[in-house]
Amino acid sequence: QKMNSRLSITLIFAAVCCALAAFLPLAKLTFFLSDDAYYYLNVARNITRGAGSSFDGLNPSNGYHPLWMLCLLPIYWLFNASLDQALRAVVMEETLILAATLWLAWGALQRVRANRITVFIALAIVGTLFSPVQIMFNGLETDLVILVLVAILAADARRSFLALPQPASRQVLLG
């Protein structure tokens, strides 16, 4: 029952957000993007066009999160001819990242309810995830970073690493 609810809600979230990304007018979709997102998108476009890692196609650039750039490159390789479709695909990719985050966070919270420290960390991360829509779909690496944090937390929930029995170990871990 719990797995079905978790799966259903995650899939509904992904389907609704992907449908919005596919059918919203472009002006409404771009409202959510951060100004910095266009830097990423243009560098990804230039890389896939053979102009190298550059914003303007002339000067080299490396001022971006490399893992997020790797996520953008296949999209711009596929949709380089249509910037509108590429932008919609980026928002859909963010949706899939957020759906994976939701799935992992929900599972981790179900496993660690008894551990207050882990639950607090999970709530802080998930609280960040479900901030205003502009943070969730901003075209930046934010969603990917949150996914990595939640994946670490989910792995911890499986191993119970934060539930160390020695108080000194916990103090060292938490700084």
PDB file of N, CA, C and O in Angstrom, residues 126-167:
ATOM      1  N   VAL A 126      14.062  18.331   2.122  1.00  0.00           N
ATOM      2  CA  VAL A 126      12.791  18.284   1.412  1.00  0.00           C
ATOM      3  C   VAL A 126      12.106  19.650   1.468  1.00  0.00           C
ATOM      4  O   VAL A 126      11.474  20.070   0.507  1.00  0.00           O
ATOM      5  N   GLY A 127      12.263  20.363   2.579  1.00  0.00           N
ATOM      6  CA  GLY A 127      11.717  21.715   2.671  1.00  0.00           C
ATOM      7  C   GLY A 127      12.324  22.627   1.629  1.00  0.00           C
ATOM      8  O   GLY A 127      11.642  23.460   1.025  1.00  0.00           O
ATOM      9  N   THR A 128      13.605  22.453   1.371  1.00  0.00           N
ATOM     10  CA  THR A 128      14.264  23.212   0.318  1.00  0.00           C
ATOM     11  C   THR A 128      13.719  22.800  -1.045  1.00  0.00           C
ATOM     12  O   THR A 128      13.484  23.621  -1.914  1.00  0.00           O
ATOM     13  N   LEU A 129      13.497  21.496  -1.210  1.00  0.00           N
ATOM     14  CA  LEU A 129      12.987  20.990  -2.478  1.00  0.00           C
ATOM     15  C   LEU A 129      11.634  21.589  -2.825  1.00  0.00           C
ATOM     16  O   LEU A 129      11.379  21.963  -3.948  1.00  0.00           O
ATOM     17  N   PHE A 130      10.762  21.678  -1.839  1.00  0.00           N
ATOM     18  CA  PHE A 130       9.417  22.152  -2.119  1.00  0.00           C
ATOM     19  C   PHE A 130       9.260  23.638  -1.817  1.00  0.00           C
ATOM     20  O   PHE A 130       8.202  24.091  -1.425  1.00  0.00           O
ATOM     21  N   SER A 131      10.318  24.373  -2.033  1.00  0.00           N
ATOM     22  CA  SER A 131      10.276  25.823  -1.961  1.00  0.00           C
ATOM     23  C   SER A 131       9.472  26.326  -3.152  1.00  0.00           C
ATOM     24  O   SER A 131       8.992  25.537  -3.949  1.00  0.00           O
ATOM     25  N   PRO A 132       9.380  27.617  -3.300  1.00  0.00           N
ATOM     26  CA  PRO A 132       8.609  28.146  -4.430  1.00  0.00           C
ATOM     27  C   PRO A 132       9.035  27.536  -5.759  1.00  0.00           C
ATOM     28  O   PRO A 132      10.170  27.124  -5.946  1.00  0.00           O
ATOM     29  N   VAL A 133       8.107  27.497  -6.671  1.00  0.00           N
ATOM     30  CA  VAL A 133       8.316  26.872  -7.975  1.00  0.00           C
ATOM     31  C   VAL A 133       9.526  27.464  -8.683  1.00  0.00           C
ATOM     32  O   VAL A 133      10.244  26.762  -9.390  1.00  0.00           O
ATOM     33  N   GLN A 134       9.805  28.729  -8.478  1.00  0.00           N
ATOM     34  CA  GLN A 134      10.943  29.341  -9.151  1.00  0.00           C
ATOM     35  C   GLN A 134      12.258  28.718  -8.720  1.00  0.00           C
ATOM     36  O   GLN A 134      13.217  28.743  -9.473  1.00  0.00           O
ATOM     37  N   ILE A 135      12.324  28.170  -7.528  1.00  0.00           N
ATOM     38  CA  ILE A 135      13.546  27.503  -7.096  1.00  0.00           C
ATOM     39  C   ILE A 135      13.592  26.091  -7.670  1.00  0.00           C
ATOM     40  O   ILE A 135      14.639  25.585  -8.035  1.00  0.00           O
ATOM     41  N   MET A 136      12.441  25.453  -7.770  1.00  0.00           N
ATOM     42  CA  MET A 136      12.396  24.077  -8.268  1.00  0.00           C
ATOM     43  C   MET A 136      12.712  23.986  -9.751  1.00  0.00           C
ATOM     44  O   MET A 136      13.376  23.059 -10.190  1.00  0.00           O
ATOM     45  N   PHE A 137      12.224  24.910 -10.546  1.00  0.00           N
ATOM     46  CA  PHE A 137      12.396  24.860 -11.996  1.00  0.00           C
ATOM     47  C   PHE A 137      13.158  26.085 -12.480  1.00  0.00           C
ATOM     48  O   PHE A 137      12.693  26.834 -13.308  1.00  0.00           O
ATOM     49  N   ASN A 138      14.355  26.281 -11.939  1.00  0.00           N
ATOM     50  CA  ASN A 138      15.090  27.494 -12.250  1.00  0.00           C
ATOM     51  C   ASN A 138      16.128  27.325 -13.347  1.00  0.00           C
ATOM     52  O   ASN A 138      16.796  28.265 -13.718  1.00  0.00           O
ATOM     53  N   GLY A 139      16.293  26.103 -13.876  1.00  0.00           N
ATOM     54  CA  GLY A 139      17.255  25.884 -14.949  1.00  0.00           C
ATOM     55  C   GLY A 139      18.687  25.757 -14.472  1.00  0.00           C
ATOM     56  O   GLY A 139      19.606  25.680 -15.284  1.00  0.00           O
ATOM     57  N   LEU A 140      18.875  25.729 -13.168  1.00  0.00           N
ATOM     58  CA  LEU A 140      20.214  25.622 -12.594  1.00  0.00           C
ATOM     59  C   LEU A 140      20.418  24.245 -11.976  1.00  0.00           C
ATOM     60  O   LEU A 140      19.535  23.398 -12.003  1.00  0.00           O
ATOM     61  N   GLU A 141      21.570  24.058 -11.372  1.00  0.00           N
ATOM     62  CA  GLU A 141      21.938  22.774 -10.790  1.00  0.00           C
ATOM     63  C   GLU A 141      21.271  22.494  -9.453  1.00  0.00           C
ATOM     64  O   GLU A 141      21.477  21.433  -8.863  1.00  0.00           O
ATOM     65  N   THR A 142      20.438  23.382  -8.968  1.00  0.00           N
ATOM     66  CA  THR A 142      19.812  23.262  -7.655  1.00  0.00           C
ATOM     67  C   THR A 142      19.135  21.908  -7.457  1.00  0.00           C
ATOM     68  O   THR A 142      19.365  21.238  -6.447  1.00  0.00           O
ATOM     69  N   ASP A 143      18.309  21.497  -8.394  1.00  0.00           N
ATOM     70  CA  ASP A 143      17.577  20.230  -8.262  1.00  0.00           C
ATOM     71  C   ASP A 143      18.523  19.048  -8.217  1.00  0.00           C
ATOM     72  O   ASP A 143      18.297  18.087  -7.482  1.00  0.00           O
ATOM     73  N   LEU A 144      19.579  19.108  -9.000  1.00  0.00           N
ATOM     74  CA  LEU A 144      20.557  18.023  -9.034  1.00  0.00           C
ATOM     75  C   LEU A 144      21.297  17.923  -7.700  1.00  0.00           C
ATOM     76  O   LEU A 144      21.516  16.825  -7.182  1.00  0.00           O
ATOM     77  N   VAL A 145      21.658  19.055  -7.128  1.00  0.00           N
ATOM     78  CA  VAL A 145      22.341  19.066  -5.827  1.00  0.00           C
ATOM     79  C   VAL A 145      21.421  18.497  -4.750  1.00  0.00           C
ATOM     80  O   VAL A 145      21.839  17.692  -3.910  1.00  0.00           O
ATOM     81  N   ILE A 146      20.152  18.900  -4.773  1.00  0.00           N
ATOM     82  CA  ILE A 146      19.196  18.379  -3.788  1.00  0.00           C
ATOM     83  C   ILE A 146      19.017  16.871  -3.971  1.00  0.00           C
ATOM     84  O   ILE A 146      18.956  16.125  -2.991  1.00  0.00           O
ATOM     85  N   LEU A 147      18.980  16.409  -5.216  1.00  0.00           N
ATOM     86  CA  LEU A 147      18.877  14.966  -5.469  1.00  0.00           C
ATOM     87  C   LEU A 147      20.072  14.230  -4.867  1.00  0.00           C
ATOM     88  O   LEU A 147      19.909  13.195  -4.219  1.00  0.00           O
ATOM     89  N   VAL A 148      21.266  14.755  -5.054  1.00  0.00           N
ATOM     90  CA  VAL A 148      22.458  14.105  -4.501  1.00  0.00           C
ATOM     91  C   VAL A 148      22.384  14.076  -2.974  1.00  0.00           C
ATOM     92  O   VAL A 148      22.672  13.051  -2.343  1.00  0.00           O
ATOM     93  N   LEU A 149      21.974  15.179  -2.358  1.00  0.00           N
ATOM     94  CA  LEU A 149      21.841  15.209  -0.896  1.00  0.00           C
ATOM     95  C   LEU A 149      20.809  14.204  -0.403  1.00  0.00           C
ATOM     96  O   LEU A 149      21.038  13.485   0.574  1.00  0.00           O
ATOM     97  N   VAL A 150      19.684  14.145  -1.073  1.00  0.00           N
ATOM     98  CA  VAL A 150      18.637  13.194  -0.678  1.00  0.00           C
ATOM     99  C   VAL A 150      19.101  11.756  -0.929  1.00  0.00           C
ATOM    100  O   VAL A 150      18.809  10.865  -0.132  1.00  0.00           O
ATOM    101  N   ALA A 151      19.839  11.518  -2.006  1.00  0.00           N
ATOM    102  CA  ALA A 151      20.364  10.171  -2.271  1.00  0.00           C
ATOM    103  C   ALA A 151      21.326   9.743  -1.171  1.00  0.00           C
ATOM    104  O   ALA A 151      21.303   8.584  -0.727  1.00  0.00           O
ATOM    105  N   ILE A 152      22.151  10.671  -0.692  1.00  0.00           N
ATOM    106  CA  ILE A 152      23.050  10.368   0.429  1.00  0.00           C
ATOM    107  C   ILE A 152      22.233  10.043   1.672  1.00  0.00           C
ATOM    108  O   ILE A 152      22.505   9.075   2.389  1.00  0.00           O
ATOM    109  N   LEU A 153      21.212  10.839   1.921  1.00  0.00           N
ATOM    110  CA  LEU A 153      20.343  10.600   3.071  1.00  0.00           C
ATOM    111  C   LEU A 153      19.627   9.260   2.943  1.00  0.00           C
ATOM    112  O   LEU A 153      19.523   8.509   3.910  1.00  0.00           O
ATOM    113  N   ALA A 154      19.151   8.936   1.743  1.00  0.00           N
ATOM    114  CA  ALA A 154      18.460   7.659   1.527  1.00  0.00           C
ATOM    115  C   ALA A 154      19.423   6.488   1.742  1.00  0.00           C
ATOM    116  O   ALA A 154      19.051   5.469   2.332  1.00  0.00           O
ATOM    117  N   ALA A 155      20.656   6.631   1.270  1.00  0.00           N
ATOM    118  CA  ALA A 155      21.649   5.577   1.501  1.00  0.00           C
ATOM    119  C   ALA A 155      21.941   5.451   2.990  1.00  0.00           C
ATOM    120  O   ALA A 155      22.070   4.347   3.523  1.00  0.00           O
ATOM    121  N   ASP A 156      22.012   6.581   3.671  1.00  0.00           N
ATOM    122  CA  ASP A 156      22.222   6.568   5.116  1.00  0.00           C
ATOM    123  C   ASP A 156      21.055   5.893   5.830  1.00  0.00           C
ATOM    124  O   ASP A 156      21.248   5.159   6.789  1.00  0.00           O
ATOM    125  N   ALA A 157      19.846   6.137   5.353  1.00  0.00           N
ATOM    126  CA  ALA A 157      18.669   5.528   5.977  1.00  0.00           C
ATOM    127  C   ALA A 157      18.733   4.006   5.872  1.00  0.00           C
ATOM    128  O   ALA A 157      18.280   3.300   6.766  1.00  0.00           O
ATOM    129  N   ARG A 158      19.312   3.526   4.807  1.00  0.00           N
ATOM    130  CA  ARG A 158      19.466   2.073   4.650  1.00  0.00           C
ATOM    131  C   ARG A 158      20.542   1.524   5.582  1.00  0.00           C
ATOM    132  O   ARG A 158      20.435   0.432   6.081  1.00  0.00           O
ATOM    133  N   ARG A 159      21.593   2.290   5.800  1.00  0.00           N
ATOM    134  CA  ARG A 159      22.712   1.824   6.622  1.00  0.00           C
ATOM    135  C   ARG A 159      22.631   2.292   8.061  1.00  0.00           C
ATOM    136  O   ARG A 159      23.393   1.838   8.887  1.00  0.00           O
ATOM    137  N   SER A 160      21.803   3.281   8.337  1.00  0.00           N
ATOM    138  CA  SER A 160      21.677   3.883   9.675  1.00  0.00           C
ATOM    139  C   SER A 160      22.993   4.472  10.157  1.00  0.00           C
ATOM    140  O   SER A 160      23.363   4.350  11.309  1.00  0.00           O
ATOM    141  N   PHE A 161      23.726   5.135   9.263  1.00  0.00           N
ATOM    142  CA  PHE A 161      25.019   5.725   9.612  1.00  0.00           C
ATOM    143  C   PHE A 161      24.868   6.840  10.643  1.00  0.00           C
ATOM    144  O   PHE A 161      25.675   6.972  11.547  1.00  0.00           O
ATOM    145  N   LEU A 162      23.833   7.670  10.515  1.00  0.00           N
ATOM    146  CA  LEU A 162      23.657   8.763  11.470  1.00  0.00           C
ATOM    147  C   LEU A 162      23.174   8.276  12.833  1.00  0.00           C
ATOM    148  O   LEU A 162      23.161   9.030  13.786  1.00  0.00           O
ATOM    149  N   ALA A 163      22.802   7.044  12.927  1.00  0.00           N
ATOM    150  CA  ALA A 163      22.335   6.490  14.191  1.00  0.00           C
ATOM    151  C   ALA A 163      23.481   5.822  14.947  1.00  0.00           C
ATOM    152  O   ALA A 163      23.313   4.779  15.563  1.00  0.00           O
ATOM    153  N   LEU A 164      24.669   6.404  14.886  1.00  0.00           N
ATOM    154  CA  LEU A 164      25.810   5.836  15.585  1.00  0.00           C
ATOM    155  C   LEU A 164      25.547   5.790  17.085  1.00  0.00           C
ATOM    156  O   LEU A 164      25.018   6.742  17.658  1.00  0.00           O
ATOM    157  N   PRO A 165      25.926   4.717  17.742  1.00  0.00           N
ATOM    158  CA  PRO A 165      25.616   4.593  19.167  1.00  0.00           C
ATOM    159  C   PRO A 165      26.443   5.507  20.053  1.00  0.00           C
ATOM    160  O   PRO A 165      26.003   5.916  21.106  1.00  0.00           O
ATOM    161  N   GLN A 166      27.663   5.858  19.666  1.00  0.00           N
ATOM    162  CA  GLN A 166      28.522   6.666  20.525  1.00  0.00           C
ATOM    163  C   GLN A 166      28.234   8.156  20.339  1.00  0.00           C
ATOM    164  O   GLN A 166      28.308   8.664  19.218  1.00  0.00           O
ATOM    165  N   PRO A 167      27.967   8.868  21.418  1.00  0.00           N
ATOM    166  CA  PRO A 167      27.734  10.325  21.300  1.00  0.00           C
ATOM    167  C   PRO A 167      28.923  11.054  20.701  1.00  0.00           C
ATOM    168  O   PRO A 167      28.751  11.982  19.944  1.00  0.00           O
TER     169      PRO A 167
END
